[in-house]
Amino acid sequence: MTAEQLKKQRQAYNNKLIEADSFFKEFSALDEKAYSEGAISKKNKELMGLAISVVTRCNECILYHLETSMNAEATLDEIMEAIKIGVIGGGSITYPNARFALKMIEELIKEK
Amino acid sequence: MTAEQLKKQRQAYNNKLIEADSFFKEFSALDEKAYSEGAISKKNKELMGLAISVVTRCNECILYHLETSMNAEATLDEIMEAIKIGVIGGGSITYPNARFALKMIEELIKEK
Amino acid sequence: MTAEQLKKQRQAYNNKLIEADSFFKEFSALDEKAYSEGAISKKNKELMGLAISVVTRCNECILYHLETSMNAEATLDEIMEAIKIGVIGGGSITYPNARFALKMIEELIKEK
Amino acid sequence: MTAEQLKKQRQAYNNKLIEADSFFKEFSALDEKAYSEGAISKKNKELMGLAISVVTRCNECILYHLETSMNAEATLDEIMEAIKIGVIGGGSITYPNARFALKMIEELIKEK
Amino acid sequence: MTAEQLKKQRQAYNNKLIEADSFFKEFSALDEKAYSEGAISKKNKELMGLAISVVTRCNECILYHLETSMNAEATLDEIMEAIKIGVIGGGSITYPNARFALKMIEELIKEK
Amino acid sequence: MTAEQLKKQRQAYNNKLIEADSFFKEFSALDEKAYSEGAISKKNKELMGLAISVVTRCNECILYHLETSMNAEATLDEIMEAIKIGVIGGGSITYPNARFALKMIEELIKEK
């Protein structure tokens, strides 16, 4: 799937989860609060989320945090550094996710 | 084990790994390079390492990145925010590691 | 892939694994025994399997345990509760799998 | 550490987490809600939590869900079945946690 | 995706990673060194990599180590034994990856 | 705990698991069969188990496969190569386990 298709599907099913059960609304609210501007800036938190997404090998999370990092004005250099911290932490089994991240970066840049 | 004992044991066996095989010297060098000051500051990279350590539930890694975050002048607020990002990402199975982090923070503050 | 396609592929390759090596026959038999009606009911075991599938982020396992839960007369409310227990346990990195579960539930309900 | 010591330490640091940051209060509240009596009984949810704890190899979580399962009147047979479902799901790397579970069961039974 | 498509995409993005940042060149070099002929033969190291790929549930890694194992003259019996060691280690949540491995083996054999 | 204490505890609780439920007897038998001499030699299978134990960060598994590798006449060079393959696969979060492996190797060599 393309970045665009993945984003649409994420949005549709996040909405359905929230409609299905208030738990998901509360969980998402807590997640948003943890990622909101604070002692650590929004941008650095989203880059942190990106590194976590690489180390836990979660491709949909990678796409999400690439988007939010870019929205928070993260540069390509910062994004690559976050990916590298994910890879050194999680080892060669994270390589498929680093490749996926690069593919999504290409698509997100083209979209703009 | 106390933070102090864990640190000593880590140091001793990191040295032994390096003596045993050059692989560990090269891997550590690559790790250090990934965590060095760059587009992302040293402090924010160490906080990133802390969040990764919580989400991957690695207690020895938590202690290490608490030390390096503090050495890079991270505040207690920043440290707590990194831990929270780890917990929301990794869920309630990371609670034992969040508790461990708090225990180590107490010991590291006392040491100073 | 649709639920239907995933099911066909699972069945085909489970058969091939068993043909290829008796190990897989014995492993599957042990798995079936663990999930058979016992002190815990079949239904509650399958819901347990569903929660495990979410927390371990295994989409093919999610589809399988959705089917077996429904076959064991689990209600939609029970299924959603098992998914929630998976999500709170495994954190926001399990969200893609919760979304996948919801998508599969839609397809399985339509099939009936 | 004994079950008794682990329980005390858990309680102390859960309290400290809540004092340190309201996030942990909200996360715990959400966790409690997910595990409360519902379409699935409290007992079956705690056994589900136990199976998840084995498959994710979280010893402190195992002790916690052993306690809550017993408090919800789970029998030893039900507890063993939940552990087996964890082991078949997570494989031989969960054996150390199955052994730990058995050790904790012995201590919890003695305490009564 | 077919084995052929997956291989092409891997090659393309590995190249892009290396072009994007020298980190990936150094990491790959270290990985290659760890997998080179030594006290353990190249063939047995690649089979080891295959078992690791199954237990960590990394499909792209599975395809890669299937190719390198075959290139190192591993037999089908050896490959199946490595997969079984992965499955017994990682449990039933690795079944989707064992099925994927078998599907890739079929395609790789056909290609020859 | 020392290697000696860990071994005793493992033996005691493996026996108790088998007494408690035939499932554990059957699972262990299947595990033993997967690790028995075959197309891949016993020694190379145990080294494979060691690499898996490092990448999955299971310390008790590391000690077990160090013992079985040594019993199968694996040399120290082979053991270090298996550990390195675990570390490059699983990244810097496996360092605590590589250090643990080295500590256990020291104790096991002394015992002889």
XYZ file of C-alpha atoms in Angstrom:
672
model
C 0.000 0.000 0.000
C 1.064 3.590 -0.568
C 1.507 6.110 2.247
C -1.738 7.739 1.114
C -3.734 4.486 1.312
C -2.224 3.588 4.678
C -3.157 7.008 6.084
C -6.766 6.746 4.887
C -7.169 3.271 6.308
C -5.643 4.338 9.632
C -8.013 7.289 9.897
C -11.079 5.230 9.015
C -10.365 2.480 11.531
C -9.222 4.809 14.316
C -12.643 6.442 13.983
C -14.368 3.064 14.061
C -12.421 2.002 17.157
C -13.527 5.181 18.950
C -17.136 4.636 17.877
C -16.990 1.009 18.981
C -15.712 1.659 22.491
C -14.887 4.681 24.674
C -11.734 2.872 25.829
C -10.038 3.770 22.550
C -11.009 7.428 22.925
C -9.455 7.532 26.383
C -6.357 5.616 25.345
C -5.806 7.933 22.372
C -6.298 10.997 24.590
C -3.619 9.686 26.964
C -1.299 8.998 24.030
C -1.823 12.522 22.690
C -1.137 14.033 26.093
C 2.129 12.096 26.420
C 3.198 13.409 23.007
C 2.135 17.031 23.564
C 4.630 19.912 23.863
C 6.182 19.841 27.337
C 9.637 19.828 28.897
C 10.591 17.958 25.717
C 9.457 19.733 22.558
C 6.702 18.292 20.353
C 9.250 17.790 17.580
C 11.661 15.823 19.737
C 8.830 13.699 21.106
C 7.700 12.770 17.603
C 11.269 11.865 16.648
C 11.347 9.771 19.825
C 8.159 8.089 18.633
C 9.843 7.404 15.313
C 12.856 5.775 16.968
C 10.493 3.654 19.089
C 8.566 2.640 15.964
C 11.770 1.415 14.306
C 13.026 -0.495 17.350
C 9.619 -2.153 17.855
C 9.364 -2.815 14.107
C 5.932 -1.246 13.645
C 5.602 0.020 10.062
C 2.269 1.786 10.477
C 3.718 3.554 13.538
C 6.757 4.572 11.447
C 4.548 6.224 8.829
C 2.522 7.980 11.532
C 5.564 9.394 13.319
C 7.196 10.400 10.027
C 4.114 12.493 9.314
C 3.913 14.009 12.791
C 7.685 14.659 12.850
C 7.460 16.477 9.519
C 4.409 18.415 10.720
C 6.470 19.473 13.727
C 9.138 20.813 11.346
C 11.679 18.030 11.858
C 14.360 18.082 9.163
C 15.389 15.097 7.076
C 18.675 14.974 9.011
C 16.833 14.715 12.312
C 14.571 12.016 10.898
C 17.533 9.955 9.666
C 19.219 10.272 13.064
C 16.108 8.991 14.829
C 15.968 6.033 12.439
C 19.634 5.239 13.078
C 19.058 5.254 16.836
C 16.235 2.782 16.245
C 18.440 0.535 14.107
C 21.448 0.462 16.431
C 19.103 -0.251 19.346
C 17.120 -2.999 17.638
C 19.745 -4.554 15.347
C 19.641 -5.944 11.845
C 16.112 -7.335 12.311
C 14.969 -3.664 12.073
C 16.473 -3.248 8.584
C 13.192 -4.011 6.779
C 11.610 -1.197 8.811
C 14.452 1.228 8.036
C 13.910 0.438 4.340
C 10.174 0.981 4.760
C 10.833 4.320 6.491
C 12.960 5.477 3.564
C 10.261 4.460 1.087
C 7.625 6.391 3.034
C 9.902 9.452 3.295
C 10.163 9.459 -0.505
C 6.374 9.365 -0.843
C 5.718 11.980 1.828
C 8.217 14.379 0.226
C 6.625 13.856 -3.190
C 3.150 14.585 -1.766
C 4.092 18.024 -0.527
C 21.478 -4.800 42.827
C 22.010 -1.096 43.425
C 22.653 1.391 40.630
C 26.274 1.521 41.763
C 26.749 -2.257 41.537
C 25.016 -2.442 38.180
C 27.270 0.290 36.792
C 30.435 -1.451 37.981
C 29.363 -4.772 36.534
C 28.427 -3.151 33.221
C 31.794 -1.444 32.977
C 33.721 -4.590 33.850
C 31.953 -6.779 31.323
C 31.876 -4.178 28.554
C 35.658 -4.118 28.883
C 35.838 -7.900 28.791
C 33.642 -8.036 25.687
C 35.957 -5.595 23.918
C 39.014 -7.594 24.978
C 37.391 -10.818 23.847
C 36.494 -9.687 20.348
C 36.999 -6.590 18.196
C 33.376 -6.912 17.040
C 32.206 -5.409 20.317
C 34.601 -2.485 19.962
C 33.244 -1.726 16.490
C 29.622 -2.176 17.535
C 30.094 0.149 20.509
C 31.793 2.733 18.311
C 28.832 2.668 15.932
C 26.443 2.997 18.866
C 28.368 5.972 20.221
C 28.375 7.636 16.830
C 24.605 7.236 16.502
C 24.188 8.857 19.926
C 26.650 11.715 19.376
C 25.583 15.380 19.098
C 24.147 15.981 15.624
C 20.993 17.408 14.068
C 19.355 16.075 17.236
C 21.113 17.215 20.414
C 23.011 14.744 22.603
C 20.479 15.325 25.388
C 17.471 14.545 23.210
C 19.177 11.448 21.826
C 19.818 10.113 25.322
C 16.189 10.772 26.270
C 15.246 8.915 23.090
C 17.456 6.043 24.261
C 15.634 6.114 27.588
C 12.209 5.887 25.917
C 13.485 2.981 23.787
C 14.809 1.244 26.903
C 11.386 1.457 28.563
C 9.460 0.253 25.519
C 11.874 -2.659 24.998
C 11.820 -3.383 28.739
C 15.588 -3.385 29.201
C 16.417 -2.399 32.792
C 20.182 -2.176 32.362
C 19.584 0.053 29.326
C 17.255 2.243 31.428
C 19.943 2.805 34.053
C 22.520 3.570 31.366
C 20.341 6.146 29.580
C 19.270 7.715 32.881
C 22.955 8.331 33.611
C 23.755 9.641 30.140
C 20.600 11.804 30.087
C 21.573 13.348 33.418
C 25.152 13.846 32.226
C 23.706 15.688 29.227
C 21.824 18.006 31.629
C 18.369 16.526 31.110
C 15.953 17.668 33.809
C 13.776 15.368 35.882
C 10.730 16.619 33.945
C 12.305 15.644 30.637
C 13.241 12.244 32.019
C 9.709 11.586 33.253
C 8.293 12.604 29.863
C 10.589 10.150 28.086
C 9.495 7.383 30.464
C 5.823 8.194 29.822
C 6.364 7.980 26.065
C 7.900 4.559 26.633
C 4.958 3.411 28.768
C 2.185 4.620 26.443
C 4.018 3.006 23.527
C 4.694 -0.324 25.230
C 1.652 -0.637 27.513
C 1.169 -1.995 30.997
C 3.810 -4.699 30.525
C 6.357 -1.846 30.775
C 5.167 -0.855 34.272
C 7.831 -2.936 36.059
C 10.435 -1.021 34.045
C 8.858 2.364 34.837
C 9.033 1.413 38.524
C 12.649 0.343 38.103
C 13.423 3.659 36.396
C 11.975 5.588 39.336
C 14.008 3.524 41.800
C 17.212 4.191 39.852
C 16.409 7.917 39.607
C 16.179 8.031 43.420
C 19.575 6.347 43.742
C 21.268 8.484 41.090
C 19.992 11.697 42.705
C 21.237 10.530 46.125
C 24.686 9.766 44.708
C 25.251 13.305 43.505
C -5.568 -9.635 1.513
C -9.139 -10.337 2.571
C -10.054 -12.556 5.507
C -11.126 -15.187 2.994
C -7.789 -15.173 1.157
C -5.820 -15.218 4.404
C -7.785 -18.217 5.623
C -7.197 -20.168 2.418
C -3.507 -19.456 2.454
C -3.220 -20.424 6.124
C -4.978 -23.712 5.499
C -2.872 -24.554 2.459
C 0.460 -23.881 4.148
C -0.485 -25.496 7.456
C -1.129 -28.635 5.429
C 2.187 -28.296 3.637
C 4.046 -27.804 6.938
C 2.511 -31.012 8.290
C 3.377 -32.890 5.101
C 6.925 -31.546 5.206
C 7.698 -32.577 8.768
C 5.967 -34.466 11.590
C 7.226 -31.813 14.013
C 4.487 -29.465 12.856
C 1.841 -32.124 13.344
C 2.977 -32.690 16.915
C 3.301 -28.986 17.656
C -0.214 -28.308 16.319
C -1.613 -31.209 18.349
C -0.071 -29.736 21.497
C -1.477 -26.312 20.632
C -4.953 -27.780 20.085
C -4.783 -29.611 23.396
C -3.836 -26.425 25.238
C -6.833 -24.671 23.670
C -9.361 -27.486 24.243
C -12.281 -27.214 26.672
C -10.976 -27.664 30.227
C -11.127 -25.861 33.549
C -11.279 -22.738 31.355
C -13.997 -22.950 28.694
C -13.103 -23.232 24.993
C -14.640 -19.791 24.421
C -12.597 -18.085 27.096
C -9.431 -19.792 25.857
C -10.011 -18.514 22.336
C -10.621 -14.998 23.650
C -7.365 -15.409 25.594
C -5.680 -16.371 22.332
C -7.124 -13.233 20.756
C -5.741 -11.010 23.512
C -2.333 -12.715 23.131
C -2.466 -12.160 19.369
C -3.037 -8.429 19.868
C -0.315 -8.008 22.484
C 2.187 -9.947 20.359
C 1.045 -8.040 17.259
C 0.394 -11.103 15.119
C -2.279 -10.274 12.515
C -2.708 -13.789 11.139
C -3.139 -15.016 14.730
C -5.764 -12.294 15.301
C -7.819 -13.484 12.342
C -7.513 -17.099 13.469
C -8.647 -16.407 17.039
C -11.468 -14.150 15.838
C -12.774 -17.110 13.839
C -12.356 -19.618 16.657
C -13.859 -17.196 19.207
C -16.896 -16.690 16.998
C -17.177 -20.439 16.416
C -17.189 -20.856 20.192
C -20.125 -18.425 20.406
C -18.191 -15.445 21.741
C -20.205 -12.231 21.430
C -18.928 -9.035 19.849
C -18.753 -7.467 23.321
C -16.507 -10.248 24.566
C -14.311 -9.934 21.490
C -13.921 -6.171 21.953
C -13.010 -6.690 25.622
C -10.295 -9.178 24.699
C -8.883 -6.714 22.159
C -8.873 -3.939 24.765
C -6.953 -6.133 27.192
C -4.414 -6.731 24.434
C -4.106 -3.004 23.707
C -3.727 -1.855 27.319
C -1.134 -4.585 27.855
C 0.887 -3.895 24.718
C 0.415 -0.152 24.318
C -0.021 2.107 21.321
C 2.268 -0.036 19.145
C -0.635 -2.540 19.071
C -3.032 0.004 17.516
C -2.384 -1.183 13.943
C -3.392 -4.665 15.082
C -6.531 -3.402 16.838
C -7.476 -1.682 13.572
C -6.775 -4.885 11.659
C -8.941 -6.836 14.109
C -11.846 -4.461 13.535
C -11.467 -4.770 9.759
C -11.484 -8.572 9.994
C -14.521 -8.523 12.304
C -16.406 -6.549 9.639
C -15.498 -9.116 6.990
C -16.281 -12.135 9.158
C -19.696 -10.729 10.078
C -20.465 -10.040 6.405
C -19.506 -13.618 5.460
C -22.076 -15.148 7.736
C 13.150 -11.724 45.846
C 10.168 -13.429 47.445
C 6.589 -12.836 46.319
C 6.085 -10.777 49.481
C 9.052 -8.479 48.763
C 8.066 -8.087 45.109
C 4.528 -7.109 46.116
C 5.761 -4.492 48.599
C 8.138 -2.978 46.097
C 5.451 -2.891 43.414
C 3.018 -1.127 45.730
C 5.594 1.424 46.867
C 6.710 2.368 43.367
C 3.226 2.354 41.856
C 2.352 4.955 44.506
C 5.475 6.966 43.681
C 4.684 6.880 39.948
C 1.199 8.227 40.644
C 2.597 10.944 42.914
C 5.213 11.848 40.313
C 2.828 12.284 37.403
C -0.940 12.181 36.822
C -0.290 10.218 33.599
C 0.304 7.076 35.638
C -2.944 7.589 37.551
C -4.872 7.849 34.286
C -3.079 4.920 32.683
C -3.755 2.717 35.727
C -7.411 3.772 35.742
C -7.718 2.739 32.100
C -5.989 -0.569 32.839
C -8.361 -1.240 35.744
C -11.372 -0.450 33.592
C -10.210 -2.868 30.893
C -9.857 -5.586 33.539
C -13.159 -4.918 35.325
C -16.114 -7.339 35.265
C -17.878 -7.061 31.915
C -19.004 -9.329 29.092
C -15.964 -11.383 30.118
C -15.875 -12.146 33.851
C -13.246 -10.565 36.115
C -11.779 -14.025 36.717
C -11.384 -14.843 33.045
C -9.853 -11.428 32.399
C -7.243 -11.956 35.097
C -6.408 -15.396 33.679
C -6.107 -13.673 30.295
C -3.700 -11.203 31.906
C -1.716 -14.147 33.256
C -1.439 -15.766 29.820
C -0.329 -12.402 28.369
C 2.272 -12.053 31.135
C 3.758 -15.455 30.270
C 3.826 -14.850 26.509
C 5.419 -11.398 26.992
C 7.815 -12.861 29.567
C 7.063 -10.301 32.291
C 7.699 -11.877 35.709
C 6.344 -9.024 37.804
C 3.190 -9.101 35.687
C 2.938 -12.869 36.275
C 3.001 -12.419 40.037
C 0.430 -9.629 39.825
C -2.012 -11.633 37.712
C -1.508 -14.743 39.846
C -2.638 -12.681 42.836
C -5.588 -11.095 41.053
C -6.622 -14.445 39.530
C -6.598 -16.070 42.958
C -8.498 -13.115 44.433
C -11.103 -13.655 41.709
C -11.444 -17.306 42.835
C -9.546 -18.866 39.939
C -8.626 -22.483 40.684
C -5.143 -23.931 40.341
C -6.319 -25.872 37.280
C -7.472 -22.683 35.582
C -4.180 -20.989 36.436
C -2.133 -23.844 34.978
C -4.231 -23.774 31.797
C -3.588 -20.046 31.359
C 0.147 -20.637 31.827
C 0.105 -23.419 29.221
C -1.631 -21.156 26.721
C 1.132 -18.616 27.327
C 3.863 -21.231 26.823
C 2.454 -22.747 23.622
C 1.983 -19.242 22.228
C 5.416 -17.913 23.165
C 7.527 -21.066 22.889
C 10.441 -22.415 24.884
C 11.828 -18.943 25.583
C 8.881 -18.571 28.021
C 9.992 -21.581 30.088
C 11.902 -19.463 32.621
C 8.671 -17.524 33.194
C 6.598 -20.704 33.548
C 9.109 -21.854 36.192
C 8.861 -18.478 37.923
C 5.061 -18.712 37.877
C 5.196 -22.107 39.587
C 7.577 -20.764 42.246
C 5.276 -17.833 42.946
C 2.220 -20.121 43.111
C 3.984 -22.143 45.829
C 4.680 -18.978 47.833
C 1.192 -17.527 47.391
C -0.421 -20.797 48.515
C 1.845 -20.931 51.578
C 0.913 -17.357 52.526
C -2.773 -18.110 52.763
C 4.705 -9.743 -3.042
C 6.717 -12.506 -4.650
C 10.218 -13.471 -3.532
C 11.535 -11.785 -6.663
C 9.803 -8.479 -5.928
C 10.854 -8.551 -2.301
C 14.486 -9.125 -3.311
C 14.466 -6.224 -5.757
C 12.922 -3.873 -3.249
C 15.395 -4.928 -0.562
C 18.334 -4.314 -2.878
C 17.047 -0.921 -4.006
C 16.429 0.385 -0.497
C 19.593 -1.084 1.006
C 21.455 0.924 -1.616
C 19.463 4.047 -0.779
C 20.133 3.621 2.942
C 23.867 3.406 2.261
C 23.727 6.469 0.009
C 21.729 8.371 2.609
C 24.071 7.760 5.529
C 27.452 6.093 6.107
C 26.030 4.592 9.314
C 24.214 1.979 7.253
C 27.364 1.089 5.363
C 29.226 0.511 8.604
C 26.366 -1.407 10.198
C 26.081 -3.670 7.149
C 29.828 -4.253 7.129
C 29.681 -5.327 10.769
C 26.738 -7.618 10.008
C 28.615 -9.191 7.100
C 31.678 -9.738 9.243
C 29.610 -11.476 11.950
C 28.169 -13.782 9.279
C 31.444 -14.537 7.496
C 33.119 -17.958 7.531
C 34.854 -18.457 10.894
C 34.943 -21.012 13.685
C 31.329 -21.607 12.653
C 30.930 -22.244 8.922
C 29.204 -19.712 6.667
C 26.435 -22.246 6.042
C 25.727 -22.838 9.709
C 25.751 -19.096 10.386
C 23.160 -18.481 7.685
C 20.987 -21.278 9.079
C 21.410 -19.596 12.479
C 20.242 -16.350 10.881
C 17.221 -18.192 9.518
C 16.293 -19.563 12.944
C 16.667 -16.055 14.410
C 14.462 -14.649 11.654
C 11.698 -17.125 12.505
C 11.875 -16.566 16.267
C 11.866 -12.773 15.823
C 9.082 -13.082 13.211
C 10.829 -11.059 10.510
C 9.598 -12.201 7.090
C 12.023 -10.155 4.997
C 14.846 -11.552 7.130
C 13.520 -15.072 6.525
C 13.657 -14.622 2.751
C 17.148 -13.148 2.987
C 18.544 -16.008 5.076
C 16.800 -18.604 2.927
C 18.680 -17.193 -0.064
C 22.023 -16.983 1.746
C 21.572 -20.461 3.249
C 20.891 -21.906 -0.193
C 23.844 -20.016 -1.659
C 25.977 -21.603 1.068
C 24.783 -25.044 -0.085
C 22.400 -25.710 2.790
C 20.068 -28.604 2.029
C 16.294 -28.476 2.373
C 16.568 -30.746 5.421
C 18.924 -28.335 7.130
C 16.647 -25.415 6.290
C 13.590 -27.178 7.734
C 15.514 -28.001 10.914
C 16.474 -24.348 11.372
C 12.843 -23.326 10.912
C 11.722 -25.892 13.491
C 14.236 -24.564 16.010
C 12.779 -21.112 15.419
C 9.213 -22.357 15.909
C 9.854 -24.350 19.096
C 11.744 -21.349 20.506
C 9.155 -18.725 19.597
C 5.924 -20.705 19.854
C 2.718 -20.725 17.852
C 2.907 -16.978 17.172
C 5.742 -17.858 14.747
C 3.489 -20.108 12.655
C 2.629 -17.384 10.128
C 6.378 -16.956 9.574
C 6.940 -20.696 9.194
C 4.198 -20.702 6.550
C 5.805 -17.713 4.842
C 9.164 -19.506 4.876
C 7.650 -22.525 3.152
C 6.030 -20.310 0.502
C 9.351 -18.588 -0.199
C 11.180 -21.934 -0.374
C 8.732 -23.022 -3.098
C 9.418 -19.844 -5.083
C 13.195 -19.977 -4.635
C 13.317 -23.602 -5.776
C 11.209 -22.762 -8.843
C 13.512 -19.874 -9.759
C 16.546 -22.074 -10.001
C 22.567 -15.855 41.282
C 25.509 -17.967 40.214
C 25.430 -20.357 37.260
C 25.299 -23.216 39.754
C 22.275 -21.833 41.603
C 20.473 -21.040 38.362
C 21.032 -24.586 37.114
C 19.682 -26.135 40.316
C 16.609 -23.938 40.282
C 15.969 -24.691 36.620
C 16.191 -28.428 37.225
C 13.920 -28.309 40.266
C 11.181 -26.313 38.570
C 11.372 -28.158 35.258
C 10.652 -31.293 37.261
C 7.774 -29.621 39.062
C 6.294 -28.398 35.766
C 6.373 -31.936 34.392
C 4.791 -33.306 37.579
C 2.120 -30.603 37.474
C 1.004 -31.189 33.896
C 1.790 -33.618 31.080
C 1.749 -30.667 28.657
C 5.221 -29.677 29.836
C 6.521 -33.200 29.335
C 5.262 -33.213 25.743
C 6.499 -29.703 25.029
C 9.964 -30.554 26.373
C 10.044 -33.755 24.321
C 9.254 -31.765 21.181
C 11.952 -29.223 22.084
C 14.499 -32.004 22.604
C 13.609 -33.580 19.284
C 14.064 -30.289 17.457
C 17.511 -29.945 19.039
C 18.644 -33.529 18.450
C 21.414 -34.503 16.014
C 20.062 -34.350 12.454
C 20.931 -32.739 9.149
C 22.381 -29.991 11.362
C 24.741 -31.318 14.017
C 23.809 -31.219 17.711
C 26.628 -28.741 18.294
C 25.472 -26.319 15.633
C 21.890 -26.565 16.869
C 22.934 -25.666 20.399
C 24.956 -22.715 19.091
C 21.822 -21.727 17.164
C 19.888 -21.917 20.418
C 22.499 -19.669 22.009
C 22.161 -17.058 19.266
C 18.363 -17.198 19.647
C 18.709 -16.771 23.414
C 20.781 -13.617 22.932
C 18.481 -12.078 20.315
C 15.393 -12.818 22.445
C 17.208 -11.577 25.553
C 16.536 -14.642 27.677
C 19.315 -15.017 30.275
C 18.249 -18.403 31.623
C 18.127 -19.665 28.038
C 21.642 -18.291 27.477
C 23.021 -20.241 30.423
C 21.228 -23.389 29.274
C 22.556 -23.211 25.709
C 26.061 -22.338 26.918
C 26.035 -25.577 28.900
C 24.608 -27.670 26.078
C 26.973 -26.079 23.533
C 29.955 -26.894 25.740
C 28.665 -30.431 26.299
C 28.491 -30.783 22.517
C 32.176 -29.792 22.315
C 31.654 -26.265 21.013
C 34.819 -24.190 21.338
C 34.991 -20.757 22.940
C 35.464 -19.240 19.475
C 32.283 -20.831 18.210
C 30.396 -19.652 21.296
C 31.604 -16.062 20.850
C 30.577 -16.133 17.182
C 27.071 -17.274 18.087
C 26.809 -14.459 20.652
C 27.947 -11.914 18.056
C 25.303 -13.109 15.613
C 22.739 -12.620 18.372
C 24.004 -9.091 19.118
C 24.139 -7.872 15.510
C 20.644 -9.284 14.963
C 19.090 -7.846 18.118
C 21.076 -4.629 18.530
C 22.405 -2.761 21.547
C 19.434 -3.778 23.721
C 21.031 -7.264 23.756
C 24.259 -5.965 25.325
C 23.170 -6.792 28.893
C 22.651 -10.375 27.724
C 26.030 -10.516 25.975
C 27.610 -9.356 29.251
C 25.633 -11.993 31.148
C 26.795 -14.648 28.677
C 30.425 -13.703 29.272
C 29.947 -13.849 33.045
C 28.395 -17.308 32.785
C 31.184 -18.505 30.474
C 33.712 -17.511 33.151
C 31.814 -19.489 35.783
C 31.272 -22.547 33.597
C 34.974 -22.679 32.681
C 35.953 -22.389 36.354
C 33.599 -25.248 37.300
C 35.273 -27.704 34.992
